[in-house]
């Protein structure tokens, strides 16, 4: 029989639903903007679409599953594990998409002349496919055996047979903290974040060198190109900063859980960390709208054409103009 939902759980569910209602439409709008706007068809925006797909899945899939885990239904071990793994897959997908974006911006400022011959649509598609394959392998590792099944069998004093037993489905019940800290965080989260930090520092360094070099030049084209790249790099670096700010607290709490089992972590901190991770999926469309002109133009076009029933015959020309 289902347990009644407490007032605290009701508040938690309400906040999660609110995040999902912002995240899903916002990121669908990002995908829609790239699809309909020819000016948003380069490799960077393809990687942004991959990131938006992961964020849509967070709102449409992970948040409902998180609500189920919060309620804690009685279920079989591997059924609970299947509920817990999608967030691991989508987190890794987001990290790898951000890494691909960082590398792409680096190539744009490092080899601007050869960029289009190096970063082709085909290679960008292969990179996105590889990111998702790696994400599934990393996120599904607990399904392959790195989980708490044996620990639970020992705890419940069951023999080594394949007897199935029912558990209260919660994330920490089925997911190993050793996996979350040593493998997920120390291998697949922290190193990519540090690498992206170094890449963006180098991107800003290269851009500023070029801008200083071209100040006395009679040609304004390089100045305009690198000025635009600087604005876009700042916006995408902000996306990275918000991702790190949203996800690091939860990973720090996981480290505390593993390395200091006797330490009591207030539940409110855990819930705030969870809200930050889910809320990150709703942040990116807001950043794009306020910081990247091409997205802002496309969003306004979609709003006017499909929601306000205003047809802009010049939209195709205005959105194709170079901008940031």
Tab-separated table of C-alpha atoms in Angstrom:
chain	number	residue	atom	x	y	z
A	1	UNK	CA	0.000	0.000	0.000
A	2	UNK	CA	1.320	3.454	-0.911
A	3	UNK	CA	2.368	5.708	1.931
A	4	UNK	CA	0.744	9.135	2.154
A	5	UNK	CA	2.895	11.991	0.863
A	6	UNK	CA	4.133	14.284	3.643
A	7	UNK	CA	3.966	18.078	3.485
A	8	UNK	CA	7.744	18.214	2.970
A	9	UNK	CA	7.525	15.746	0.080
A	10	UNK	CA	4.658	17.734	-1.415
A	11	UNK	CA	6.808	20.889	-1.320
A	12	UNK	CA	9.713	18.978	-2.877
A	13	UNK	CA	7.494	17.612	-5.657
A	14	UNK	CA	6.046	21.071	-6.346
A	15	UNK	CA	9.510	22.612	-6.771
A	16	UNK	CA	10.642	19.744	-9.016
A	17	UNK	CA	7.535	20.091	-11.197
A	18	UNK	CA	8.130	23.845	-11.462
A	19	UNK	CA	11.731	23.241	-12.591
A	20	UNK	CA	10.519	20.715	-15.180
A	21	UNK	CA	7.874	23.151	-16.487
A	22	UNK	CA	10.617	25.737	-17.102
A	23	UNK	CA	13.313	23.356	-18.330
A	24	UNK	CA	11.389	21.347	-20.922
A	25	UNK	CA	9.768	24.230	-22.905
A	26	UNK	CA	12.914	26.360	-22.630
A	27	UNK	CA	15.209	23.721	-24.078
A	28	UNK	CA	12.688	22.671	-26.715
A	29	UNK	CA	12.747	26.335	-27.748
A	30	UNK	CA	16.550	26.130	-28.081
A	31	UNK	CA	16.289	23.065	-30.345
A	32	UNK	CA	13.495	24.704	-32.316
A	33	UNK	CA	15.541	27.885	-32.799
A	34	UNK	CA	18.520	25.977	-34.198
A	35	UNK	CA	16.276	23.943	-36.499
A	36	UNK	CA	14.527	26.922	-38.044
A	37	UNK	CA	17.416	29.417	-38.145
A	38	UNK	CA	20.118	28.910	-40.774
A	39	UNK	CA	22.450	31.237	-38.841
A	40	UNK	CA	22.535	28.703	-35.976
A	41	UNK	CA	23.733	25.721	-37.997
A	42	UNK	CA	27.473	25.652	-37.197
A	43	UNK	CA	29.170	23.043	-34.995
A	44	UNK	CA	28.903	25.059	-31.769
A	45	UNK	CA	25.124	25.225	-31.981
A	46	UNK	CA	24.931	21.500	-32.846
A	47	UNK	CA	26.709	20.790	-29.563
A	48	UNK	CA	24.340	23.222	-27.827
A	49	UNK	CA	21.422	21.196	-29.253
A	50	UNK	CA	22.963	18.018	-27.780
A	51	UNK	CA	23.167	19.797	-24.414
A	52	UNK	CA	19.549	20.969	-24.788
A	53	UNK	CA	18.382	17.408	-25.554
A	54	UNK	CA	19.987	16.241	-22.304
A	55	UNK	CA	18.306	19.114	-20.439
A	56	UNK	CA	14.900	18.259	-21.944
A	57	UNK	CA	15.391	14.680	-20.779
A	58	UNK	CA	16.237	15.930	-17.272
A	59	UNK	CA	12.930	17.761	-17.084
A	60	UNK	CA	10.823	15.091	-18.807
A	61	UNK	CA	12.476	11.935	-17.423
A	62	UNK	CA	14.942	12.491	-14.579
A	63	UNK	CA	12.748	14.791	-12.482
A	64	UNK	CA	9.743	12.395	-12.549
A	65	UNK	CA	12.101	9.533	-11.634
A	66	UNK	CA	13.627	11.662	-8.849
A	67	UNK	CA	10.150	12.234	-7.462
A	68	UNK	CA	9.545	8.478	-7.484
A	69	UNK	CA	12.844	7.884	-5.641
A	70	UNK	CA	11.950	10.590	-3.111
A	71	UNK	CA	8.661	8.838	-2.362
A	72	UNK	CA	10.662	5.604	-1.949
A	73	UNK	CA	8.383	2.860	-3.302
A	74	UNK	CA	9.052	-0.790	-2.569
A	75	UNK	CA	10.607	-2.350	-5.655
A	76	UNK	CA	13.079	-4.959	-6.900
A	77	UNK	CA	16.772	-3.948	-6.783
A	78	UNK	CA	17.464	-3.697	-10.514
A	79	UNK	CA	14.175	-1.908	-11.157
A	80	UNK	CA	15.316	0.767	-8.723
A	81	UNK	CA	18.741	0.827	-10.371
A	82	UNK	CA	17.107	1.520	-13.742
A	83	UNK	CA	15.304	4.470	-12.171
A	84	UNK	CA	18.578	5.857	-10.734
A	85	UNK	CA	20.845	5.523	-13.811
A	86	UNK	CA	19.295	8.042	-16.285
A	87	UNK	CA	20.524	11.036	-14.270
A	88	UNK	CA	24.071	9.635	-14.470
A	89	UNK	CA	23.810	9.254	-18.251
A	90	UNK	CA	22.439	12.753	-18.805
A	91	UNK	CA	24.925	14.418	-16.447
A	92	UNK	CA	27.815	12.885	-18.352
A	93	UNK	CA	26.227	13.836	-21.667
A	94	UNK	CA	25.980	17.459	-20.521
A	95	UNK	CA	29.623	17.509	-19.393
A	96	UNK	CA	30.882	16.049	-22.677
A	97	UNK	CA	28.710	18.464	-24.699
A	98	UNK	CA	30.206	21.369	-22.733
A	99	UNK	CA	33.690	19.974	-23.371
A	100	UNK	CA	32.951	19.696	-27.107
A	101	UNK	CA	31.714	23.307	-27.109
A	102	UNK	CA	34.901	24.461	-25.359
A	103	UNK	CA	37.141	22.628	-27.838
A	104	UNK	CA	35.105	24.037	-30.734
A	105	UNK	CA	35.506	27.624	-29.489
A	106	UNK	CA	39.242	27.032	-29.031
A	107	UNK	CA	39.594	25.858	-32.636
A	108	UNK	CA	37.615	28.862	-33.884
A	109	UNK	CA	40.132	31.291	-32.402
A	110	UNK	CA	43.260	29.144	-32.834
A	111	UNK	CA	42.788	28.238	-36.519
A	112	UNK	CA	40.098	30.617	-37.846
A	113	UNK	CA	41.187	30.197	-41.483
A	114	UNK	CA	41.194	26.371	-41.437
A	115	UNK	CA	38.336	25.981	-38.945
A	116	UNK	CA	35.616	25.066	-41.463
A	117	UNK	CA	37.795	22.428	-43.104
A	118	UNK	CA	38.717	20.883	-39.737
A	119	UNK	CA	35.323	21.066	-37.986
A	120	UNK	CA	32.952	19.710	-40.630
A	121	UNK	CA	29.271	18.853	-39.978
A	122	UNK	CA	30.137	15.159	-40.342
A	123	UNK	CA	32.888	15.343	-37.712
A	124	UNK	CA	30.627	17.319	-35.395
A	125	UNK	CA	27.937	14.612	-35.726
A	126	UNK	CA	30.512	11.896	-34.986
A	127	UNK	CA	31.700	13.829	-31.919
A	128	UNK	CA	28.127	14.158	-30.631
A	129	UNK	CA	27.494	10.439	-31.200
A	130	UNK	CA	30.698	9.561	-29.335
A	131	UNK	CA	29.690	11.829	-26.434
A	132	UNK	CA	26.366	10.010	-26.068
A	133	UNK	CA	27.955	6.542	-26.359
A	134	UNK	CA	30.479	7.366	-23.632
A	135	UNK	CA	27.679	8.859	-21.512
A	136	UNK	CA	25.653	5.647	-21.706
A	137	UNK	CA	28.702	3.528	-20.826
A	138	UNK	CA	29.573	5.708	-17.829
A	139	UNK	CA	25.977	6.112	-16.643
A	140	UNK	CA	25.084	2.436	-17.000
A	141	UNK	CA	28.200	1.159	-15.223
A	142	UNK	CA	26.133	0.452	-12.055
A	143	UNK	CA	23.904	-1.832	-14.163
A	144	UNK	CA	27.022	-3.813	-15.139
A	145	UNK	CA	27.806	-4.645	-11.521
A	146	UNK	CA	29.298	-1.629	-9.700
A	147	UNK	CA	26.369	-1.215	-7.319
A	148	UNK	CA	25.250	-2.017	-3.785
A	149	UNK	CA	23.629	-5.391	-4.489
A	150	UNK	CA	26.253	-7.521	-2.711
A	151	UNK	CA	26.373	-5.090	0.209
A	152	UNK	CA	22.603	-5.324	0.564
A	153	UNK	CA	22.695	-9.117	0.359
A	154	UNK	CA	25.244	-9.203	3.174
A	155	UNK	CA	23.204	-6.715	5.199
A	156	UNK	CA	20.030	-8.748	4.805
A	157	UNK	CA	21.949	-11.974	5.438
A	158	UNK	CA	20.889	-13.580	2.198
A	159	UNK	CA	22.920	-16.332	0.601
A	160	UNK	CA	24.862	-15.954	-2.653
A	161	UNK	CA	22.018	-17.246	-4.787
A	162	UNK	CA	20.126	-15.082	-7.257
A	163	UNK	CA	17.163	-14.653	-4.954
A	164	UNK	CA	15.465	-11.366	-5.684
A	165	UNK	CA	14.355	-9.194	-2.820
A	166	UNK	CA	12.313	-6.052	-2.471
A	167	UNK	CA	13.889	-2.815	-1.239
A	168	UNK	CA	12.841	0.745	-0.570
A	169	UNK	CA	13.953	2.473	-3.768
A	170	UNK	CA	16.364	5.301	-2.943
A	171	UNK	CA	19.421	6.523	-4.856
A	172	UNK	CA	22.031	5.768	-2.190
A	173	UNK	CA	20.473	2.367	-1.549
A	174	UNK	CA	21.374	1.049	-5.003
A	175	UNK	CA	24.178	3.337	-6.267
A	176	UNK	CA	27.615	2.770	-4.752
A	177	UNK	CA	29.247	5.868	-3.262
A	178	UNK	CA	32.622	4.462	-4.383
A	179	UNK	CA	31.323	4.571	-7.959
A	180	UNK	CA	29.910	8.090	-7.510
A	181	UNK	CA	33.120	9.529	-6.040
A	182	UNK	CA	36.068	7.554	-7.444
A	183	UNK	CA	34.691	6.860	-10.938
A	184	UNK	CA	31.940	9.365	-11.678
A	185	UNK	CA	33.343	12.459	-9.941
A	186	UNK	CA	37.126	11.947	-9.908
A	187	UNK	CA	37.287	10.574	-13.478
A	188	UNK	CA	34.297	11.816	-15.490
A	189	UNK	CA	33.265	15.107	-13.845
A	190	UNK	CA	36.188	16.891	-12.196
A	191	UNK	CA	38.904	16.360	-14.884
A	192	UNK	CA	36.642	17.540	-17.771
A	193	UNK	CA	35.634	20.617	-15.740
A	194	UNK	CA	39.275	21.477	-15.042
A	195	UNK	CA	40.177	20.865	-18.690
A	196	UNK	CA	37.363	23.180	-19.815
A	197	UNK	CA	38.583	25.857	-17.406
A	198	UNK	CA	42.052	25.696	-18.971
A	199	UNK	CA	40.595	25.736	-22.507
A	200	UNK	CA	38.500	28.852	-21.849
A	201	UNK	CA	41.432	30.622	-20.207
A	202	UNK	CA	43.469	29.907	-23.334
A	203	UNK	CA	40.576	31.025	-25.570
A	204	UNK	CA	40.332	34.368	-23.764
A	205	UNK	CA	44.118	34.736	-23.876
A	206	UNK	CA	44.233	34.115	-27.642
A	207	UNK	CA	41.333	36.482	-28.325
A	208	UNK	CA	42.800	39.304	-26.261
A	209	UNK	CA	46.182	38.898	-27.990
A	210	UNK	CA	44.494	39.147	-31.384
A	211	UNK	CA	42.409	42.157	-30.345
A	212	UNK	CA	45.495	43.974	-29.039
A	213	UNK	CA	47.421	43.082	-32.182
A	214	UNK	CA	44.684	44.388	-34.483
A	215	UNK	CA	44.047	47.685	-32.722
A	216	UNK	CA	46.357	49.565	-35.100
A	217	UNK	CA	45.344	47.564	-38.162
A	218	UNK	CA	43.539	49.306	-41.001
A	219	UNK	CA	41.252	46.303	-41.463
A	220	UNK	CA	38.280	46.013	-39.116
A	221	UNK	CA	37.333	42.447	-40.098
A	222	UNK	CA	39.728	40.634	-37.702
A	223	UNK	CA	38.730	43.050	-34.934
A	224	UNK	CA	35.059	42.327	-35.578
A	225	UNK	CA	35.612	38.553	-35.776
A	226	UNK	CA	37.521	38.287	-32.514
A	227	UNK	CA	35.213	40.737	-30.789
A	228	UNK	CA	32.263	38.523	-31.684
A	229	UNK	CA	34.165	35.412	-30.572
A	230	UNK	CA	34.929	37.055	-27.229
A	231	UNK	CA	31.242	37.734	-26.578
A	232	UNK	CA	30.182	34.186	-27.486
A	233	UNK	CA	33.054	32.664	-25.473
A	234	UNK	CA	31.992	34.691	-22.409
A	235	UNK	CA	28.409	33.457	-22.774
A	236	UNK	CA	29.428	29.804	-23.127
A	237	UNK	CA	31.910	30.119	-20.264
A	238	UNK	CA	28.991	31.387	-18.162
A	239	UNK	CA	27.050	28.230	-19.096
A	240	UNK	CA	30.029	26.167	-17.911
A	241	UNK	CA	30.312	28.185	-14.683
A	242	UNK	CA	26.620	27.676	-13.901
A	243	UNK	CA	26.954	23.940	-14.583
A	244	UNK	CA	29.910	23.631	-12.193
A	245	UNK	CA	28.146	25.776	-9.586
A	246	UNK	CA	25.055	23.566	-9.838
A	247	UNK	CA	26.714	20.146	-9.754
A	248	UNK	CA	29.767	20.492	-7.502
A	249	UNK	CA	27.802	20.854	-4.218
A	250	UNK	CA	26.116	17.460	-4.697
A	251	UNK	CA	29.433	15.805	-5.542
A	252	UNK	CA	31.028	17.393	-2.473
A	253	UNK	CA	28.209	15.955	-0.353
A	254	UNK	CA	28.857	12.537	-1.932
A	255	UNK	CA	32.533	12.843	-0.957
A	256	UNK	CA	31.540	13.669	2.620
A	257	UNK	CA	29.216	10.653	2.685
A	258	UNK	CA	32.011	8.348	1.495
A	259	UNK	CA	34.997	9.703	3.400
A	260	UNK	CA	33.203	10.663	6.606
A	261	UNK	CA	30.429	8.103	7.250
A	262	UNK	CA	29.904	9.437	10.774
A	263	UNK	CA	29.316	13.003	9.543
A	264	UNK	CA	25.687	14.056	9.590
A	265	UNK	CA	24.726	16.057	6.502
A	266	UNK	CA	21.555	18.124	7.001
A	267	UNK	CA	18.817	16.874	4.687
A	268	UNK	CA	18.007	20.426	3.624
A	269	UNK	CA	21.530	20.766	2.129
A	270	UNK	CA	21.014	17.565	0.145
A	271	UNK	CA	17.698	18.832	-1.222
A	272	UNK	CA	19.208	22.211	-2.124
A	273	UNK	CA	22.025	20.418	-3.974
A	274	UNK	CA	19.487	18.278	-5.854
A	275	UNK	CA	17.432	21.349	-6.799
A	276	UNK	CA	20.594	23.017	-8.107
A	277	UNK	CA	21.448	20.040	-10.329
A	278	UNK	CA	17.943	19.857	-11.795
A	279	UNK	CA	17.575	23.637	-11.984
A	280	UNK	CA	20.728	23.871	-14.098
A	281	UNK	CA	18.737	22.401	-16.994
A	282	UNK	CA	16.446	25.447	-16.902
A	283	UNK	CA	19.283	28.006	-16.783
A	284	UNK	CA	20.861	27.568	-20.220
A	285	UNK	CA	17.961	28.864	-22.385
A	286	UNK	CA	17.858	31.973	-20.184
A	287	UNK	CA	21.599	32.533	-20.717
A	288	UNK	CA	21.225	32.075	-24.477
A	289	UNK	CA	18.289	34.493	-24.621
A	290	UNK	CA	20.072	37.275	-22.747
A	291	UNK	CA	23.646	36.743	-23.954
A	292	UNK	CA	23.589	35.427	-27.551
A	293	UNK	CA	21.989	37.692	-30.145
A	294	UNK	CA	21.282	34.931	-32.677
A	295	UNK	CA	19.277	32.969	-30.119
A	296	UNK	CA	17.460	36.060	-28.909
A	297	UNK	CA	16.454	36.901	-32.487
A	298	UNK	CA	15.311	33.328	-33.146
A	299	UNK	CA	13.317	33.158	-29.901
A	300	UNK	CA	11.514	36.399	-30.744
A	301	UNK	CA	10.796	35.136	-34.247
A	302	UNK	CA	9.294	31.904	-32.900
A	303	UNK	CA	7.234	33.822	-30.346
A	304	UNK	CA	5.880	36.301	-32.912
A	305	UNK	CA	5.241	33.746	-35.629
A	306	UNK	CA	3.811	30.811	-33.682
A	307	UNK	CA	2.408	32.295	-30.469
A	308	UNK	CA	1.424	35.838	-31.419
A	309	UNK	CA	0.440	34.893	-34.977
A	310	UNK	CA	2.671	37.611	-36.435
A	311	UNK	CA	4.359	36.771	-39.716
A	312	UNK	CA	7.706	38.434	-40.303
A	313	UNK	CA	8.545	38.159	-43.981
A	314	UNK	CA	12.000	39.568	-43.403
A	315	UNK	CA	12.805	37.118	-40.593
A	316	UNK	CA	14.883	34.825	-42.766
A	317	UNK	CA	17.143	37.699	-43.747
A	318	UNK	CA	17.444	39.285	-40.344
A	319	UNK	CA	18.271	36.059	-38.543
A	320	UNK	CA	20.933	35.197	-41.064
A	321	UNK	CA	22.870	38.367	-40.340
A	322	UNK	CA	26.165	37.835	-38.550
A	323	UNK	CA	25.951	38.479	-34.855
A	324	UNK	CA	26.607	36.999	-31.498
